[in-house]
mmCIF file of C-alpha atoms in Angstrom:
data_model
loop_
_atom_site.group_PDB
_atom_site.id
_atom_site.type_symbol
_atom_site.label_atom_id
_atom_site.label_comp_id
_atom_site.label_asym_id
_atom_site.label_seq_id
_atom_site.Cartn_x
_atom_site.Cartn_y
_atom_site.Cartn_z
ATOM 1 C CA MET O 1 269.259 28.283 -60.071
ATOM 2 C CA GLN O 2 272.002 27.343 -57.648
ATOM 3 C CA PRO O 3 272.541 23.832 -56.280
ATOM 4 C CA ASP O 4 272.522 22.929 -52.616
ATOM 5 C CA LEU O 5 276.065 21.652 -52.150
ATOM 6 C CA PHE O 6 275.536 20.201 -48.682
ATOM 7 C CA GLY O 7 272.072 18.663 -48.786
ATOM 8 C CA ASN O 8 270.449 15.432 -49.664
ATOM 9 C CA GLU O 9 269.474 15.752 -53.315
ATOM 10 C CA ASP O 10 266.459 13.467 -52.877
ATOM 11 C CA ASN O 11 264.843 15.930 -50.466
ATOM 12 C CA ARG O 12 265.579 19.157 -52.336
ATOM 13 C CA VAL O 13 262.869 21.458 -53.593
ATOM 14 C CA GLU O 14 262.866 24.685 -55.546
ATOM 15 C CA TYR O 15 262.153 27.874 -53.611
ATOM 16 C CA PHE O 16 261.596 31.196 -55.360
ATOM 17 C CA PHE O 17 261.698 34.709 -53.877
ATOM 18 C CA VAL O 18 259.602 37.318 -55.692
ATOM 19 C CA ILE O 19 257.982 40.693 -55.181
ATOM 20 C CA SER O 20 254.242 40.414 -55.710
ATOM 21 C CA PRO O 21 252.709 43.586 -57.148
ATOM 22 C CA PRO O 22 249.260 44.904 -56.179
ATOM 23 C CA PRO O 23 246.071 43.803 -58.007
ATOM 24 C CA ALA O 24 246.110 46.821 -60.352
ATOM 25 C CA VAL O 25 249.482 45.720 -61.752
ATOM 26 C CA VAL O 26 248.471 42.043 -61.880
ATOM 27 C CA ASN O 27 245.388 43.004 -63.897
ATOM 28 C CA ALA O 28 247.366 45.258 -66.260
ATOM 29 C CA VAL O 29 249.872 42.460 -66.949
ATOM 30 C CA ARG O 30 246.989 40.027 -67.521
ATOM 31 C CA ARG O 31 245.550 42.441 -70.133
ATOM 32 C CA PHE O 32 248.977 42.777 -71.789
ATOM 33 C CA LYS O 33 249.263 38.980 -71.979
ATOM 34 C CA ALA O 34 245.808 38.754 -73.566
ATOM 35 C CA ARG O 35 246.765 41.417 -76.124
ATOM 36 C CA LEU O 36 249.996 39.589 -76.937
ATOM 37 C CA HIS O 37 248.146 36.288 -77.209
ATOM 38 C CA GLU O 38 245.765 37.805 -79.769
ATOM 39 C CA ARG O 39 248.716 39.135 -81.796
ATOM 40 C CA ILE O 40 251.271 36.325 -81.638
ATOM 41 C CA GLY O 41 249.787 33.448 -79.643
ATOM 42 C CA LEU O 42 251.495 33.020 -76.270
ATOM 43 C CA ASP O 43 252.167 29.577 -74.827
ATOM 44 C CA ALA O 44 250.276 28.280 -71.792
ATOM 45 C CA ILE O 45 253.177 28.954 -69.424
ATOM 46 C CA ASN O 46 253.183 32.656 -70.284
ATOM 47 C CA MET O 47 249.410 32.870 -70.088
ATOM 48 C CA ARG O 48 249.332 31.250 -66.607
ATOM 49 C CA SER O 49 252.311 33.048 -65.100
ATOM 50 C CA MET O 50 251.259 35.615 -62.492
ATOM 51 C CA ALA O 51 252.795 39.075 -62.521
ATOM 52 C CA HIS O 52 255.859 39.252 -60.278
ATOM 53 C CA ILE O 53 259.348 40.671 -59.960
ATOM 54 C CA SER O 54 261.785 37.760 -59.744
ATOM 55 C CA LEU O 55 264.531 37.915 -57.158
ATOM 56 C CA PHE O 56 266.006 34.397 -57.415
ATOM 57 C CA LYS O 57 265.292 30.667 -57.335
ATOM 58 C CA PHE O 58 267.307 28.099 -55.434
ATOM 59 C CA LEU O 59 267.304 24.439 -54.426
ATOM 60 C CA LYS O 60 267.357 23.539 -50.735
ATOM 61 C CA ASN O 61 266.306 20.660 -48.566
ATOM 62 C CA ASP O 62 262.548 20.715 -48.047
ATOM 63 C CA ASN O 63 262.321 22.686 -44.806
ATOM 64 C CA ASP O 64 259.834 25.537 -45.068
ATOM 65 C CA SER O 65 260.203 26.682 -41.465
ATOM 66 C CA LEU O 66 263.985 27.024 -41.786
ATOM 67 C CA ILE O 67 263.717 28.915 -45.091
ATOM 68 C CA ILE O 68 261.047 31.245 -43.647
ATOM 69 C CA SER O 69 263.107 31.835 -40.511
ATOM 70 C CA LYS O 70 266.263 32.691 -42.471
ATOM 71 C CA ALA O 71 264.313 35.036 -44.779
ATOM 72 C CA ALA O 72 262.707 36.814 -41.820
ATOM 73 C CA ALA O 73 266.090 37.294 -40.148
ATOM 74 C CA ALA O 74 267.634 38.617 -43.367
ATOM 75 C CA LEU O 75 264.837 41.125 -43.928
ATOM 76 C CA LYS O 76 264.082 42.254 -40.364
ATOM 77 C CA HIS O 77 265.871 45.594 -40.764
ATOM 78 C CA LYS O 78 264.958 46.223 -44.421
ATOM 79 C CA THR O 79 262.350 48.946 -44.648
ATOM 80 C CA ILE O 80 259.492 49.118 -47.105
ATOM 81 C CA PHE O 81 260.350 50.833 -50.391
ATOM 82 C CA ASP O 82 258.775 52.327 -53.488
ATOM 83 C CA ILE O 83 258.700 50.518 -56.791
ATOM 84 C CA ARG O 84 258.176 52.757 -59.798
ATOM 85 C CA LEU O 85 257.183 50.926 -62.977
ATOM 86 C CA ARG O 86 258.132 53.021 -65.996
ATOM 87 C CA GLY O 87 257.532 51.808 -69.532
ATOM 88 C CA ALA O 88 258.329 48.551 -71.274
ATOM 89 C CA ASP O 89 261.421 47.077 -72.860
ATOM 90 C CA SER O 90 262.711 43.738 -74.095
ATOM 91 C CA PHE O 91 265.816 41.606 -74.404
ATOM 92 C CA LEU O 92 266.941 38.641 -76.480
ATOM 93 C CA HIS O 93 268.095 35.213 -75.277
ATOM 94 C CA LYS O 94 270.938 34.095 -77.561
ATOM 95 C CA ASP O 95 269.077 35.148 -80.737
ATOM 96 C CA ARG O 96 266.450 32.395 -80.256
ATOM 97 C CA ALA O 97 263.793 33.969 -78.057
ATOM 98 C CA GLY O 98 263.016 37.149 -76.195
ATOM 99 C CA THR O 99 261.399 38.586 -73.102
ATOM 100 C CA LEU O 100 259.032 41.561 -72.907
ATOM 101 C CA TYR O 101 258.982 43.314 -69.543
ATOM 102 C CA ILE O 102 258.022 46.416 -67.585
ATOM 103 C CA LYS O 103 260.977 48.475 -66.399
ATOM 104 C CA ILE O 104 261.669 49.424 -62.785
ATOM 105 C CA ALA O 105 262.869 53.034 -62.581
ATOM 106 C CA GLN O 106 264.924 52.677 -59.387
ATOM 107 C CA PRO O 107 266.142 49.072 -59.104
ATOM 108 C CA ASP O 108 268.606 49.544 -56.211
ATOM 109 C CA PRO O 109 266.170 48.611 -53.389
ATOM 110 C CA VAL O 110 265.238 45.408 -55.248
ATOM 111 C CA ASN O 111 268.919 44.534 -55.660
ATOM 112 C CA ILE O 112 269.558 45.217 -51.963
ATOM 113 C CA VAL O 113 266.788 42.787 -50.953
ATOM 114 C CA THR O 114 268.181 40.172 -53.329
ATOM 115 C CA ARG O 115 271.682 40.593 -51.901
ATOM 116 C CA LEU O 116 270.399 40.316 -48.299
ATOM 117 C CA LEU O 117 268.552 37.086 -49.082
ATOM 118 C CA CYS O 118 271.443 35.591 -51.057
ATOM 119 C CA THR O 119 273.764 36.273 -48.133
ATOM 120 C CA ALA O 120 271.330 34.638 -45.688
ATOM 121 C CA PHE O 121 271.290 31.474 -47.791
ATOM 122 C CA SER O 122 275.025 31.499 -48.599
ATOM 123 C CA LEU O 123 274.326 31.939 -52.295
ATOM 124 C CA ALA O 124 276.374 33.983 -54.736
ATOM 125 C CA TYR O 125 274.723 37.291 -55.553
ATOM 126 C CA ARG O 126 274.496 37.829 -59.296
ATOM 127 C CA PRO O 127 273.637 41.414 -60.243
ATOM 128 C CA SER O 128 270.785 41.699 -62.697
ATOM 129 C CA ILE O 129 268.298 44.224 -63.981
ATOM 130 C CA PRO O 130 265.119 43.794 -61.941
ATOM 131 C CA HIS O 131 261.982 43.860 -64.065
ATOM 132 C CA LEU O 132 258.381 42.709 -64.171
ATOM 133 C CA THR O 133 257.975 40.151 -66.943
ATOM 134 C CA ILE O 134 255.010 40.302 -69.310
ATOM 135 C CA ALA O 135 256.095 37.350 -71.486
ATOM 136 C CA ARG O 136 259.322 35.362 -71.538
ATOM 137 C CA ASN O 137 261.020 32.987 -73.948
ATOM 138 C CA VAL O 138 258.890 34.146 -76.859
ATOM 139 C CA PRO O 139 260.271 32.471 -80.022
ATOM 140 C CA LEU O 140 262.197 34.901 -82.221
ATOM 141 C CA PRO O 141 259.794 34.882 -85.220
ATOM 142 C CA SER O 142 257.002 36.071 -82.898
ATOM 143 C CA PHE O 143 259.213 38.219 -80.698
ATOM 144 C CA VAL O 144 260.335 40.476 -83.557
ATOM 145 C CA LYS O 145 256.665 41.454 -84.064
ATOM 146 C CA ILE O 146 256.467 42.967 -80.563
ATOM 147 C CA ASP O 147 256.958 46.705 -80.078
ATOM 148 C CA PRO O 148 257.620 47.444 -76.383
ATOM 149 C CA ALA O 149 256.152 50.934 -76.881
ATOM 150 C CA ASP O 150 252.739 49.262 -77.258
ATOM 151 C CA PHE O 151 253.040 48.108 -73.638
ATOM 152 C CA ASP O 152 254.045 51.384 -72.007
ATOM 153 C CA TYR O 153 252.930 51.255 -68.386
ATOM 154 C CA HIS O 154 253.463 53.516 -65.402
ATOM 155 C CA TYR O 155 252.497 52.657 -61.849
ATOM 156 C CA ASP O 156 253.945 53.217 -58.386
ATOM 157 C CA PHE O 157 253.484 50.954 -55.386
ATOM 158 C CA ILE O 158 255.099 50.260 -52.040
ATOM 159 C CA CYS O 159 256.831 46.929 -51.528
ATOM 160 C CA ARG O 160 255.735 45.837 -48.045
ATOM 161 C CA HIS O 161 256.750 42.168 -48.172
ATOM 162 C CA ILE O 162 258.748 39.597 -50.099
ATOM 163 C CA THR O 163 256.869 36.518 -51.275
ATOM 164 C CA LEU O 164 258.370 33.054 -50.894
ATOM 165 C CA LEU O 165 257.124 30.447 -53.372
ATOM 166 C CA LYS O 166 257.733 26.705 -53.441
ATOM 167 C CA TRP O 167 257.497 24.458 -56.502
ATOM 168 C CA ASN O 168 255.025 21.605 -55.917
ATOM 169 C CA GLY O 169 255.832 19.726 -59.114
ATOM 170 C CA GLU O 170 253.172 21.483 -61.194
ATOM 171 C CA LYS O 171 253.111 25.096 -60.047
ATOM 172 C CA TYR O 172 254.440 27.469 -57.401
ATOM 173 C CA ASP O 173 252.584 27.771 -54.100
ATOM 174 C CA VAL O 174 252.865 30.832 -51.872
ATOM 175 C CA ILE O 175 254.245 29.580 -48.578
ATOM 176 C CA HIS O 176 255.121 32.870 -46.877
ATOM 177 C CA GLU O 177 255.088 36.625 -47.209
ATOM 178 C CA ALA O 178 258.066 38.030 -45.301
ATOM 179 C CA PRO O 179 257.125 41.515 -44.084
ATOM 180 C CA LEU O 180 259.504 44.417 -44.437
ATOM 181 C CA ASN O 181 259.998 46.914 -41.630
ATOM 182 C CA ASP O 182 257.310 49.613 -41.794
ATOM 183 C CA THR O 183 259.156 52.108 -39.624
ATOM 184 C CA ALA O 184 262.039 54.350 -40.507
ATOM 185 C CA PRO O 185 265.329 53.629 -38.730
ATOM 186 C CA ALA O 186 265.996 55.777 -35.629
#
């Protein structure tokens, strides 16, 4: 998360840009979470977390209309794109915990959207490997029992919008879905 260097800290809230997958993917991830919970016992945060592809979180003054307007302007020329989910993998966090996720076969369009939005909000773009999380921050003793091959998943969908979430103190609320351009450039 990146701080708002020019705002009033008392009025700052956390915004979060994500790609929301279709119901078929949401349901598959929910089943994977249930399977993991039976095997290793997932915490409540992992069990409640909806399937999504994280772009980035940031703190800004509480001004939904300004955030929505900037996002719309940043994305107005970005066309819809395919997301191809291909298998599962995992990574460790400093040898204490790990994350299990579904891989994205062609991450470049996701990175382009992230870069466009970061630029619109004057935030540093930090390259990452886009992925769809199944479970995160799983303690190492449980994490080593997970075989990503058991969560192999393949699904293709078209990303038609970017979802903007806002932290309300207890959970994230969807406040906007910024549409992507549905027509090919001339």
